Amino acid sequence: MSRLGPLHHARLQTVLAVCAVAAAVALPVVLLSVGRGVVSHEINALSTSGYQLVVSGPGEYGIVQAHSLARQIDAVPTVAAASPILSVAVDLSAPGGGPVPLLAEGVIPAAFTATLSPQESGLFPNPLPLGDPTDSAHFAGGSYSGPAIDDLLVSTPLASADGLTVGSTVRLALSSQTGNGTAFRITGTFGVPPSIFGSTAAFAGLLPLSDLQLLVGAATNGTSGVIDAANEVDVGLAGSATMSPAAVSTAQRTVQALVPYDTVSALSTEVSQLETADTILTGFYVALSSISLSIGLVFLTVVLLRRVEADRSLMAIRRAIGEPARSLAATWARDAVTMGAAGAVGGVIAGIVVVKILAADGPPTVAQIAGFAVFDPVVLGLLALSVVGLAALVSLAATRRALALPLAEVLRG
Amino acid sequence: MSSPPLVHVAGASREFPAGKVRALDSVELSFGRGEFLSIEGPSGCGKTTLLNLIGLLDRPTAGRIEWAGADTTGWREGERARRRLEGVGFIFQRFFLLPTMTARENVEMPLRARGRPTAERRARALELLEEVGLTSRADAYPHQLSGGEEQRVAIARSLANQPPLLLADEPTGELDIAHAGEVMDLLQRAHTIHGATVVVVTHNPDVAARARRHLTIRDGRLVRDTAQE
């Protein structure tokens, strides 16, 4: 028996209905796969980070006595490394070129390297070619009387954009000091990790903490002596403590006791917040998608109802012969489910293809985000099953219409 | 105690809401098993309306229809469909074969609706197609059949469940004389061999001549009911 006969019978309507459902399904596929992919990427980045705690304080630079604080935190038993970081926007002037903005990050080289994640480690030279790995010689206990290193690492995008080469000399200065500044020798480059929510490192440079502090006036001031400022201190825990929420929490409390007026946050908290955000966003995507799914299913319903009208004499003869209502319902459910399933599969494929195209040929940011997409077979399967279930449900409208046909009138023609 | 008639039309009327047209007016009629009736009359006089009421395709607005002594008035649509499936074979002027099914599948349809096993319904369909001389056309679709062949398939379909009542509405209306004769021969045969009660609505005197009892309707009223000796 030709089971799909009615579908062949109205091919154009069938194709249009399948396309409508496919378009309706493609939207949630894109939203869910990209949205969840981005969040998963960030959660993964946080979970595999080389540090678990971040100390930050209020004010322009936040942390004071950064070298001293790092040593105190280092002394906490479960802590492997504490890396103070000072981030300041400065101007970089290469010979023969105008100033370009640079996000300068002052670090203690050894501590910075110790708090890199495995993924990040591959992006930086090891050891960092920034002279004294502990930055203690130049810092000299807060006197800044040691020899300055004046070495600089620049990101590969910056080096590429401005023709900076290892061994060349550039000048760094605060924007207000353009024309003066300090000469730095470029001793290497570093790669840029993919990031969406974090600050971009594309136009960043790394230099010794004490060098940057002196350059931007974060080493001392005229009234209160040494301030030894940083914006934050990244704290990496040792061994199994990194994986233990209890150990992280204990270390967080211990470090907090050292800096009662600053904030000590755990990345695990951020992961938890991101997971919550992911749940909320998924709900939002589903709500948004329900609009497109509703439109697709309304279209499917209209097509089914039109088909009842087109086939009204056939419906009438089947009823006249005595075919039970459940048999008619099965006919329409089969049609609706076939179209719904075809649309769902088509929509999933279309959604995946759209994301792949965006990842390959979209604008850089879009391509990067699309590249994080995760096609979870369970989510996509549930989406397709929902559509098929709803299609079966809307077939009831067609069945109802078919059962309401006035037999005598229809058969008389 | 005598058994009740197969069908009793008890003062049945049918009005259509649009324009309040009274298509059938207080018709009183009974017939039993094994009869061959014709319903005659001019166009629009109510013949098909009466046939639809007898076949439970429509409901009277007044009066009632009884099947084997049972009042059908209270039967819900599901019950009416079941009774139609088991008790009536319909033959229409325009055949009404399902275009997406082969001749055999069309004949199988009432058997499938009754839940008969595949092998049984296939055998029964082929048997009926042989009876109407269409064995070789079993796998043909309706658009591949001539009008006469389509109506023969429709007759085979109407006989599939061996119903006691065959209702034919202008069964030869779209056929030439030769094919009309073939179709009436088959109805005659169903009446004679299967013992089915046959009710034929027709304009055609040759068709009406096959019947043993003639009903004439004018303006919705049954004006003549004559039995042929």
XYZ file of C-alpha atoms in Angstrom:
642
model
C 0.000 0.000 0.000
C 1.216 3.452 -0.844
C 1.498 4.731 2.722
C 2.842 8.137 1.829
C 0.418 8.625 -0.997
C -1.168 11.784 0.404
C 2.292 13.346 0.749
C 3.082 12.687 -2.886
C -0.329 13.993 -3.699
C 0.437 17.547 -2.616
C 4.152 17.767 -3.149
C 4.505 21.550 -3.137
C 2.549 21.935 0.091
C 4.591 19.172 1.639
C 7.874 20.753 0.618
C 6.764 24.142 1.938
C 5.616 22.682 5.245
C 8.872 20.769 5.684
C 10.858 23.924 4.852
C 8.847 25.943 7.383
C 9.498 23.406 10.121
C 13.162 23.149 9.122
C 13.583 26.924 9.304
C 11.841 26.925 12.672
C 14.163 24.209 13.979
C 17.361 25.707 12.548
C 17.082 28.787 14.775
C 17.140 26.933 18.097
C 19.887 24.674 16.779
C 22.074 27.714 16.105
C 21.160 29.472 19.351
C 21.569 26.452 21.570
C 24.741 25.088 19.995
C 26.563 28.408 19.821
C 25.279 29.742 23.140
C 26.098 26.613 25.064
C 29.386 26.236 23.192
C 30.562 29.695 24.213
C 29.637 29.160 27.836
C 31.236 25.699 27.836
C 34.403 27.188 26.400
C 34.587 29.833 29.092
C 33.770 27.383 31.857
C 36.463 25.071 30.528
C 38.921 27.945 30.374
C 38.158 28.871 33.969
C 38.235 25.272 35.154
C 41.634 24.642 33.619
C 43.082 27.980 34.619
C 46.511 28.020 36.194
C 45.211 29.949 39.170
C 42.199 29.430 41.375
C 41.991 32.664 43.412
C 42.128 36.315 42.437
C 42.894 39.103 44.889
C 41.637 42.503 43.767
C 41.220 45.796 45.545
C 39.449 49.112 45.054
C 41.044 52.218 43.612
C 43.190 52.935 40.577
C 45.627 50.072 41.101
C 43.853 48.252 43.909
C 46.666 46.223 45.449
C 49.513 47.896 47.330
C 52.764 46.340 48.517
C 52.328 43.768 45.750
C 55.790 42.178 46.042
C 55.418 41.765 49.775
C 51.855 40.474 49.514
C 52.875 37.911 46.889
C 55.523 36.573 49.238
C 53.030 36.343 52.111
C 50.526 34.487 49.969
C 53.283 32.214 48.690
C 53.855 31.184 52.271
C 50.343 29.784 52.638
C 50.803 25.967 52.652
C 48.513 25.054 49.764
C 49.624 27.928 47.525
C 52.006 27.144 44.665
C 52.439 30.656 43.301
C 51.108 34.191 43.695
C 51.430 36.445 40.678
C 50.779 40.187 41.053
C 49.768 41.835 37.806
C 49.647 45.525 37.015
C 47.695 46.386 33.844
C 48.041 49.883 32.425
C 47.282 51.316 29.007
C 50.397 53.022 27.635
C 51.619 54.301 24.304
C 54.226 52.356 22.377
C 56.412 54.234 19.916
C 58.541 52.297 17.471
C 61.360 54.042 15.573
C 59.854 55.877 12.634
C 56.270 55.257 13.761
C 53.677 57.084 15.760
C 52.481 55.951 19.164
C 50.106 53.009 19.289
C 48.066 51.958 22.317
C 49.394 49.025 24.279
C 47.936 47.205 27.239
C 51.078 46.817 29.320
C 51.068 44.069 31.931
C 53.700 44.187 34.627
C 54.461 40.759 36.066
C 56.961 38.870 38.180
C 58.160 36.492 35.417
C 58.508 33.270 37.416
C 55.243 33.760 39.317
C 53.421 34.656 36.113
C 54.667 31.520 34.378
C 53.653 29.398 37.383
C 50.063 30.589 37.193
C 49.561 29.894 33.477
C 47.195 27.121 32.476
C 48.600 24.269 30.401
C 46.957 25.792 27.311
C 48.382 29.233 28.017
C 51.853 27.872 28.753
C 52.266 26.963 25.134
C 51.708 30.558 24.111
C 54.581 32.034 26.125
C 58.315 31.415 25.998
C 59.522 29.544 29.075
C 61.284 30.995 30.935
C 60.017 34.451 30.061
C 62.903 36.469 28.600
C 62.336 39.349 30.992
C 65.559 39.216 32.949
C 65.365 38.582 36.711
C 62.654 35.926 37.162
C 61.762 37.182 40.649
C 61.882 40.913 39.843
C 63.586 41.365 43.205
C 66.911 42.825 42.052
C 65.397 45.918 40.495
C 62.667 46.186 43.130
C 65.368 45.984 45.827
C 63.024 45.770 48.780
C 60.989 48.725 47.600
C 63.887 51.086 46.894
C 63.802 50.394 43.139
C 67.545 50.945 43.272
C 68.548 47.818 41.369
C 69.289 47.716 37.684
C 66.199 48.085 35.514
C 65.603 45.269 33.065
C 63.656 47.246 30.440
C 62.801 44.111 28.457
C 59.451 43.723 26.747
C 57.439 40.865 25.276
C 54.796 41.825 22.725
C 51.864 39.828 21.416
C 52.264 38.356 17.965
C 49.287 40.312 16.541
C 50.863 43.562 17.762
C 54.286 42.607 16.421
C 52.724 41.709 13.112
C 50.587 44.854 12.916
C 53.412 47.254 13.734
C 56.394 45.427 12.276
C 58.007 44.928 15.669
C 60.879 42.463 15.699
C 62.752 40.753 18.481
C 65.855 42.780 19.299
C 64.392 46.126 18.275
C 63.888 48.967 20.732
C 60.656 50.827 21.379
C 59.636 53.524 23.810
C 56.802 53.164 26.304
C 55.097 56.078 27.989
C 51.818 57.010 29.561
C 49.638 58.806 27.053
C 50.192 62.066 28.901
C 53.951 61.597 28.598
C 54.221 61.009 24.868
C 57.553 62.169 23.656
C 59.398 61.131 26.792
C 58.965 57.593 28.031
C 61.402 54.764 28.567
C 63.236 52.649 26.030
C 62.487 48.892 26.111
C 64.117 46.105 24.148
C 61.792 43.542 22.622
C 63.057 40.174 23.764
C 60.289 37.951 22.516
C 56.682 37.521 21.496
C 53.750 35.552 22.884
C 50.618 34.091 21.397
C 47.093 35.183 22.105
C 44.686 32.717 23.701
C 41.163 32.705 22.300
C 38.881 34.585 24.632
C 35.444 36.107 24.422
C 34.578 37.437 27.819
C 38.065 38.294 29.047
C 40.145 41.283 28.031
C 41.900 40.782 24.754
C 45.618 40.225 24.730
C 45.899 41.014 21.064
C 47.634 44.354 21.636
C 49.300 43.592 24.927
C 52.859 43.612 26.143
C 54.508 41.944 29.126
C 57.312 43.556 31.125
C 58.742 43.275 34.628
C 56.380 44.532 37.309
C 58.840 46.973 38.861
C 59.696 48.463 35.450
C 56.057 49.175 34.727
C 55.435 50.483 38.242
C 58.206 53.043 37.778
C 57.048 53.918 34.268
C 53.480 54.718 35.310
C 54.073 56.072 38.803
C 52.790 53.023 40.594
C 56.030 52.383 42.458
C 56.133 55.303 44.825
C 54.449 58.601 45.359
C 55.632 61.738 46.942
C 53.648 61.599 50.129
C 53.391 58.042 51.317
C 56.530 56.474 49.973
C 56.445 53.054 48.348
C 53.062 51.860 47.075
C 54.298 48.947 44.904
C 50.910 48.739 43.185
C 49.167 46.019 41.184
C 45.642 45.513 39.965
C 45.309 41.942 41.071
C 47.174 38.962 42.414
C 46.479 35.616 40.750
C 46.940 32.755 43.196
C 47.628 29.227 41.978
C 47.170 26.349 44.397
C 49.367 23.300 44.616
C 48.599 19.737 43.522
C 45.286 18.248 44.530
C 44.168 21.476 46.196
C 43.314 22.824 42.746
C 40.616 20.181 42.336
C 39.208 20.305 45.855
C 36.445 22.846 46.519
C 37.155 22.553 50.243
C 40.866 23.246 49.790
C 40.078 26.194 47.492
C 37.690 27.541 50.079
C 40.217 27.135 52.884
C 42.915 28.881 50.865
C 40.454 31.629 49.968
C 39.747 32.276 53.653
C 43.459 32.212 54.539
C 44.346 34.694 51.801
C 41.360 36.846 52.694
C 42.740 37.111 56.216
C 45.926 38.579 54.757
C 44.016 41.233 52.810
C 40.894 42.011 54.839
C 40.061 45.117 52.800
C 40.470 43.505 49.395
C 38.343 41.001 47.557
C 39.427 37.399 47.195
C 37.328 35.554 44.661
C 37.500 31.933 43.605
C 37.216 31.037 39.926
C 35.054 28.096 40.968
C 32.497 30.682 42.042
C 32.689 32.237 38.598
C 32.253 28.796 37.043
C 29.176 28.293 39.180
C 27.852 31.706 38.161
C 28.498 30.916 34.498
C 26.681 27.616 34.842
C 23.719 29.449 36.326
C 23.905 31.968 33.510
C 24.031 29.085 31.047
C 20.838 27.630 32.487
C 19.113 30.991 32.291
C 20.365 31.591 28.759
C 19.254 28.145 27.639
C 15.782 28.892 28.969
C 15.845 32.178 27.106
C 16.942 30.449 23.885
C 14.182 27.881 24.254
C 11.621 30.634 24.855
C 12.876 32.541 21.822
C 12.900 29.381 19.763
C 9.356 28.544 20.760
C 8.237 31.543 18.708
C 9.830 30.221 15.548
C 8.673 26.684 16.324
C 5.139 27.962 16.832
C 5.217 29.674 13.454
C 6.508 26.502 11.804
C 3.849 24.364 13.450
C 1.098 26.832 12.590
C 2.245 26.594 8.978
C 2.170 22.798 9.217
C -1.339 22.943 10.667
C -2.538 25.204 7.873
C -1.068 22.839 5.286
C -2.775 19.862 6.920
C -6.108 21.693 7.088
C -5.813 22.724 3.448
C -5.102 19.126 2.575
C -8.246 18.006 4.385
C -10.179 20.444 2.229
C -8.407 19.279 -0.928
C -9.057 15.631 -0.058
C -12.484 16.144 1.461
C -14.222 13.697 -0.875
C -11.609 11.041 -0.098
C -11.985 11.682 3.609
C -15.742 11.488 3.196
C -15.655 8.170 1.331
C -13.382 6.666 3.960
C -15.795 7.760 6.648
C -18.809 6.660 4.599
C -17.337 3.188 4.281
C -17.042 3.180 8.040
C -13.349 3.670 8.680
C -12.987 4.399 12.409
C -11.939 7.851 13.597
C -8.704 6.448 15.024
C -7.742 5.186 11.576
C -8.271 8.656 10.086
C -6.348 10.167 12.992
C -3.492 7.749 12.300
C -3.408 8.847 8.670
C -3.062 12.496 9.593
C -0.667 11.811 12.428
C 1.518 9.817 10.037
C 1.520 12.662 7.532
C 2.245 15.275 10.202
C 4.946 13.194 11.856
C 6.593 12.477 8.504
C 6.662 16.168 7.650
C 7.643 17.141 11.181
C 10.462 14.597 11.266
C 11.725 15.635 7.843
C 11.599 19.270 8.935
C 13.315 18.520 12.242
C 16.127 16.569 10.603
C 16.435 19.211 7.874
C 16.429 21.958 10.484
C 19.130 20.309 12.570
C 21.279 19.795 9.475
C 20.604 23.356 8.299
C 21.463 24.758 11.723
C 24.725 22.841 11.838
C 25.600 23.909 8.304
C 24.867 27.563 9.129
C 27.118 27.432 12.185
C 29.873 25.697 10.217
C 29.648 28.320 7.468
C 29.768 31.129 10.035
C 32.769 29.504 11.690
C 34.537 29.194 8.371
C 33.561 32.367 6.545
C 31.914 34.718 9.036
C 33.423 37.980 10.297
C 36.320 37.247 12.703
C 34.405 37.639 15.961
C 31.389 35.739 14.654
C 33.651 33.029 13.256
C 35.428 32.709 16.588
C 32.161 32.428 18.508
C 30.668 30.006 15.968
C 33.827 27.929 16.296
C 32.972 27.223 19.926
C 29.583 25.699 19.012
C 28.795 22.391 20.652
C 26.331 20.088 18.875
C 25.026 18.040 21.753
C 23.263 14.991 20.268
C 21.011 14.730 23.320
C 19.849 18.346 23.042
C 19.393 18.124 19.283
C 17.627 14.781 19.616
C 15.251 16.157 22.233
C 14.575 19.186 20.046
C 13.770 16.973 17.044
C 11.602 14.675 19.175
C 9.705 17.665 20.552
C 8.991 18.882 17.051
C 7.795 15.444 15.974
C 5.596 15.210 19.068
C 4.108 18.641 18.442
C 3.550 17.742 14.787
C 1.574 14.685 15.910
C -0.390 16.970 18.194
C -1.277 19.470 15.470
C -2.475 16.575 13.293
C -5.438 16.421 15.669
C -6.687 19.634 14.075
C -6.743 17.929 10.682
C -8.429 14.850 12.113
C -11.020 17.007 13.792
C -11.689 18.842 10.541
C -11.932 15.556 8.618
C -14.384 14.146 11.142
C -16.492 17.294 10.966
C -17.014 17.073 7.200
C -20.716 16.786 6.323
C -20.663 13.388 4.607
C -23.855 13.612 2.594
C -23.016 17.079 1.336
C -19.431 16.219 0.371
C -20.313 12.963 -1.361
C -23.028 14.683 -3.330
C -20.305 17.074 -4.569
C -43.400 -13.108 15.970
C -42.098 -11.787 12.626
C -38.613 -10.282 12.416
C -38.408 -6.529 12.004
C -37.701 -5.067 8.558
C -34.065 -4.529 7.596
C -34.733 -0.805 7.387
C -37.718 1.194 8.523
C -37.975 4.861 7.618
C -40.501 6.231 10.086
C -41.928 9.574 9.005
C -38.462 10.878 8.198
C -38.009 14.456 7.055
C -34.825 16.302 6.198
C -34.595 20.056 6.125
C -31.473 21.971 5.211
C -30.883 25.108 7.245
C -29.840 27.251 4.307
C -33.119 28.558 2.966
C -35.044 26.059 5.069
C -35.331 23.670 2.147
C -37.332 20.553 2.971
C -35.592 17.906 0.874
C -37.589 15.034 2.320
C -41.024 15.222 3.851
C -42.431 12.625 6.237
C -41.369 9.543 4.303
C -42.677 6.248 5.585
C -40.998 3.166 4.183
C -39.902 -0.323 5.149
C -38.017 -3.029 3.325
C -36.651 -6.402 4.259
C -33.754 -8.692 3.465
C -33.280 -9.796 -0.100
C -35.315 -7.036 -1.744
C -34.203 -5.113 -4.844
C -35.583 -1.578 -4.819
C -35.256 1.377 -7.112
C -35.836 4.962 -6.040
C -36.894 7.097 -8.949
C -37.932 10.662 -9.478
C -36.825 13.930 -11.051
C -33.602 15.688 -10.096
C -33.656 17.324 -6.683
C -36.716 15.444 -5.509
C -34.937 13.921 -2.500
C -33.822 10.492 -3.766
C -30.211 10.816 -2.667
C -31.282 12.409 0.602
C -33.403 9.364 1.336
C -30.527 7.049 0.421
C -28.180 8.980 2.728
C -30.627 8.668 5.603
C -31.028 4.936 5.019
C -27.228 4.519 4.879
C -26.634 6.553 8.067
C -24.629 9.169 6.171
C -27.096 11.821 7.346
C -29.645 12.290 10.101
C -33.319 13.149 9.669
C -34.486 16.443 11.139
C -37.777 14.745 12.019
C -38.892 11.126 12.236
C -36.406 8.289 12.616
C -34.531 5.526 10.861
C -34.626 2.029 12.264
C -32.161 -0.692 11.402
C -33.424 -4.189 12.128
C -35.838 -2.697 14.628
C -33.237 -0.556 16.407
C -33.777 3.194 16.452
C -30.617 4.809 15.034
C -31.428 8.278 16.345
C -29.282 8.008 19.455
C -26.315 6.378 17.781
C -23.176 8.461 17.996
C -20.909 8.919 14.975
C -18.539 6.133 16.034
C -21.438 3.672 16.311
C -22.883 4.808 12.991
C -19.493 4.347 11.322
C -19.205 0.828 12.734
C -22.720 -0.043 11.534
C -21.956 1.330 8.081
C -18.744 -0.675 7.929
C -20.494 -3.915 8.834
C -23.895 -3.384 7.310
C -23.758 -1.270 4.164
C -21.948 -1.269 0.879
C -21.971 2.071 -0.919
C -21.703 2.569 -4.670
C -21.548 6.138 -5.906
C -22.045 7.731 -9.292
C -18.488 9.127 -9.201
C -16.967 5.847 -7.919
C -14.885 7.551 -5.193
C -11.935 5.192 -5.385
C -8.886 6.369 -3.457
C -6.433 7.557 -6.129
C -3.319 6.637 -4.159
C -4.361 3.004 -3.817
C -4.431 0.230 -6.387
C -7.667 -1.522 -7.306
C -6.816 -4.342 -4.883
C -5.981 -1.912 -2.085
C -9.255 -0.073 -2.651
C -11.163 -3.318 -2.304
C -9.158 -4.184 0.812
C -9.988 -0.873 2.471
C -13.210 -1.927 4.290
C -11.502 -5.138 5.395
C -8.555 -3.187 6.715
C -10.931 -0.889 8.593
C -12.347 -4.001 10.278
C -8.865 -5.105 11.229
C -8.752 -8.229 9.053
C -5.325 -9.877 8.688
C -3.331 -8.940 5.620
C -3.414 -12.369 4.022
C -7.146 -12.719 4.504
C -7.989 -9.329 3.078
C -5.665 -9.790 0.138
C -7.254 -13.119 -0.740
C -10.750 -11.700 -0.329
C -9.918 -8.676 -2.498
C -8.557 -10.855 -5.282
C -11.609 -13.092 -5.045
C -13.912 -10.089 -5.430
C -11.866 -8.628 -8.260
C -12.136 -11.967 -10.022
C -15.879 -11.855 -9.466
C -16.115 -8.492 -11.211
C -13.686 -9.601 -13.946
C -10.745 -7.411 -12.964
C -8.134 -9.874 -11.749
C -5.664 -8.631 -14.325
C -6.181 -5.026 -13.203
C -5.603 -5.665 -9.492
C -2.431 -3.595 -9.364
C -3.722 -0.746 -11.510
C -4.384 2.649 -9.980
C -7.772 4.301 -10.544
C -6.393 6.721 -13.136
C -5.296 3.687 -15.174
C -8.826 2.230 -15.224
C -11.788 2.999 -17.463
C -14.997 4.353 -15.920
C -16.642 0.936 -16.144
C -13.655 -0.715 -14.506
C -13.618 1.870 -11.726
C -17.268 1.216 -10.969
C -16.646 -2.534 -10.966
C -13.864 -1.998 -8.434
C -16.272 0.135 -6.387
C -18.819 -2.706 -6.462
C -16.131 -5.165 -5.358
C -15.247 -2.796 -2.521
C -18.885 -2.502 -1.486
C -19.115 -6.296 -1.221
C -15.892 -6.746 0.728
C -17.507 -7.083 4.152
C -20.494 -9.011 2.775
C -22.970 -6.354 3.918
C -26.674 -7.197 3.947
C -27.481 -3.846 2.301
C -26.098 -2.318 -0.899
C -26.908 1.328 -1.582
C -26.182 2.544 -5.095
C -26.603 6.203 -6.021
C -26.863 6.576 -9.799
C -24.296 3.790 -10.269
C -24.450 4.029 -14.073
C -24.709 7.812 -14.285
C -21.244 8.259 -15.745
C -21.123 5.113 -17.864
C -22.044 4.290 -21.443
C -24.825 1.794 -22.149
C -22.526 -1.225 -22.435
C -20.712 -0.526 -19.189
C -23.961 0.390 -17.458
C -25.308 -3.047 -18.360
C -22.211 -4.738 -16.950
C -22.510 -2.817 -13.696
C -26.190 -3.649 -13.312
C -25.426 -7.290 -14.026
C -22.980 -7.245 -11.151
C -25.514 -5.632 -8.822
C -28.083 -8.176 -9.912
C -25.565 -10.909 -9.225
C -24.778 -9.481 -5.750
C -28.486 -9.519 -5.053
C -29.013 -13.030 -6.340
C -25.868 -14.802 -5.197
C -24.957 -12.904 -2.023
C -28.573 -12.287 -1.027
C -27.903 -8.596 -0.480
C -30.732 -6.096 -0.316
C -30.081 -3.603 -3.105
C -31.424 -0.055 -3.201
C -30.652 1.840 -6.394
C -31.274 5.516 -6.962
C -31.635 6.133 -10.685
C -33.045 8.196 -13.499
C -32.459 5.411 -15.940
C -35.557 3.283 -16.770
C -33.339 0.362 -17.831
C -31.634 0.388 -14.476
C -34.915 0.764 -12.631
C -36.275 -2.166 -14.585
C -33.852 -4.486 -12.762
C -35.596 -3.751 -9.454
C -38.532 -5.756 -8.080
C -39.930 -2.823 -6.128
C -40.162 0.760 -7.359
C -40.363 3.834 -5.173
C -41.126 7.203 -6.718
C -40.382 10.458 -4.976
C -41.614 13.911 -5.900
C -40.900 17.092 -3.968
C -39.561 15.122 -1.057
C -42.594 12.899 -0.705
C -42.880 9.221 -1.427
C -45.718 9.227 -3.948
C -45.587 5.662 -5.257
C -44.417 2.322 -3.933
C -45.089 -0.509 -6.360
C -43.913 -4.077 -6.345
C -43.261 -5.898 -9.606
C -44.779 -9.382 -9.907
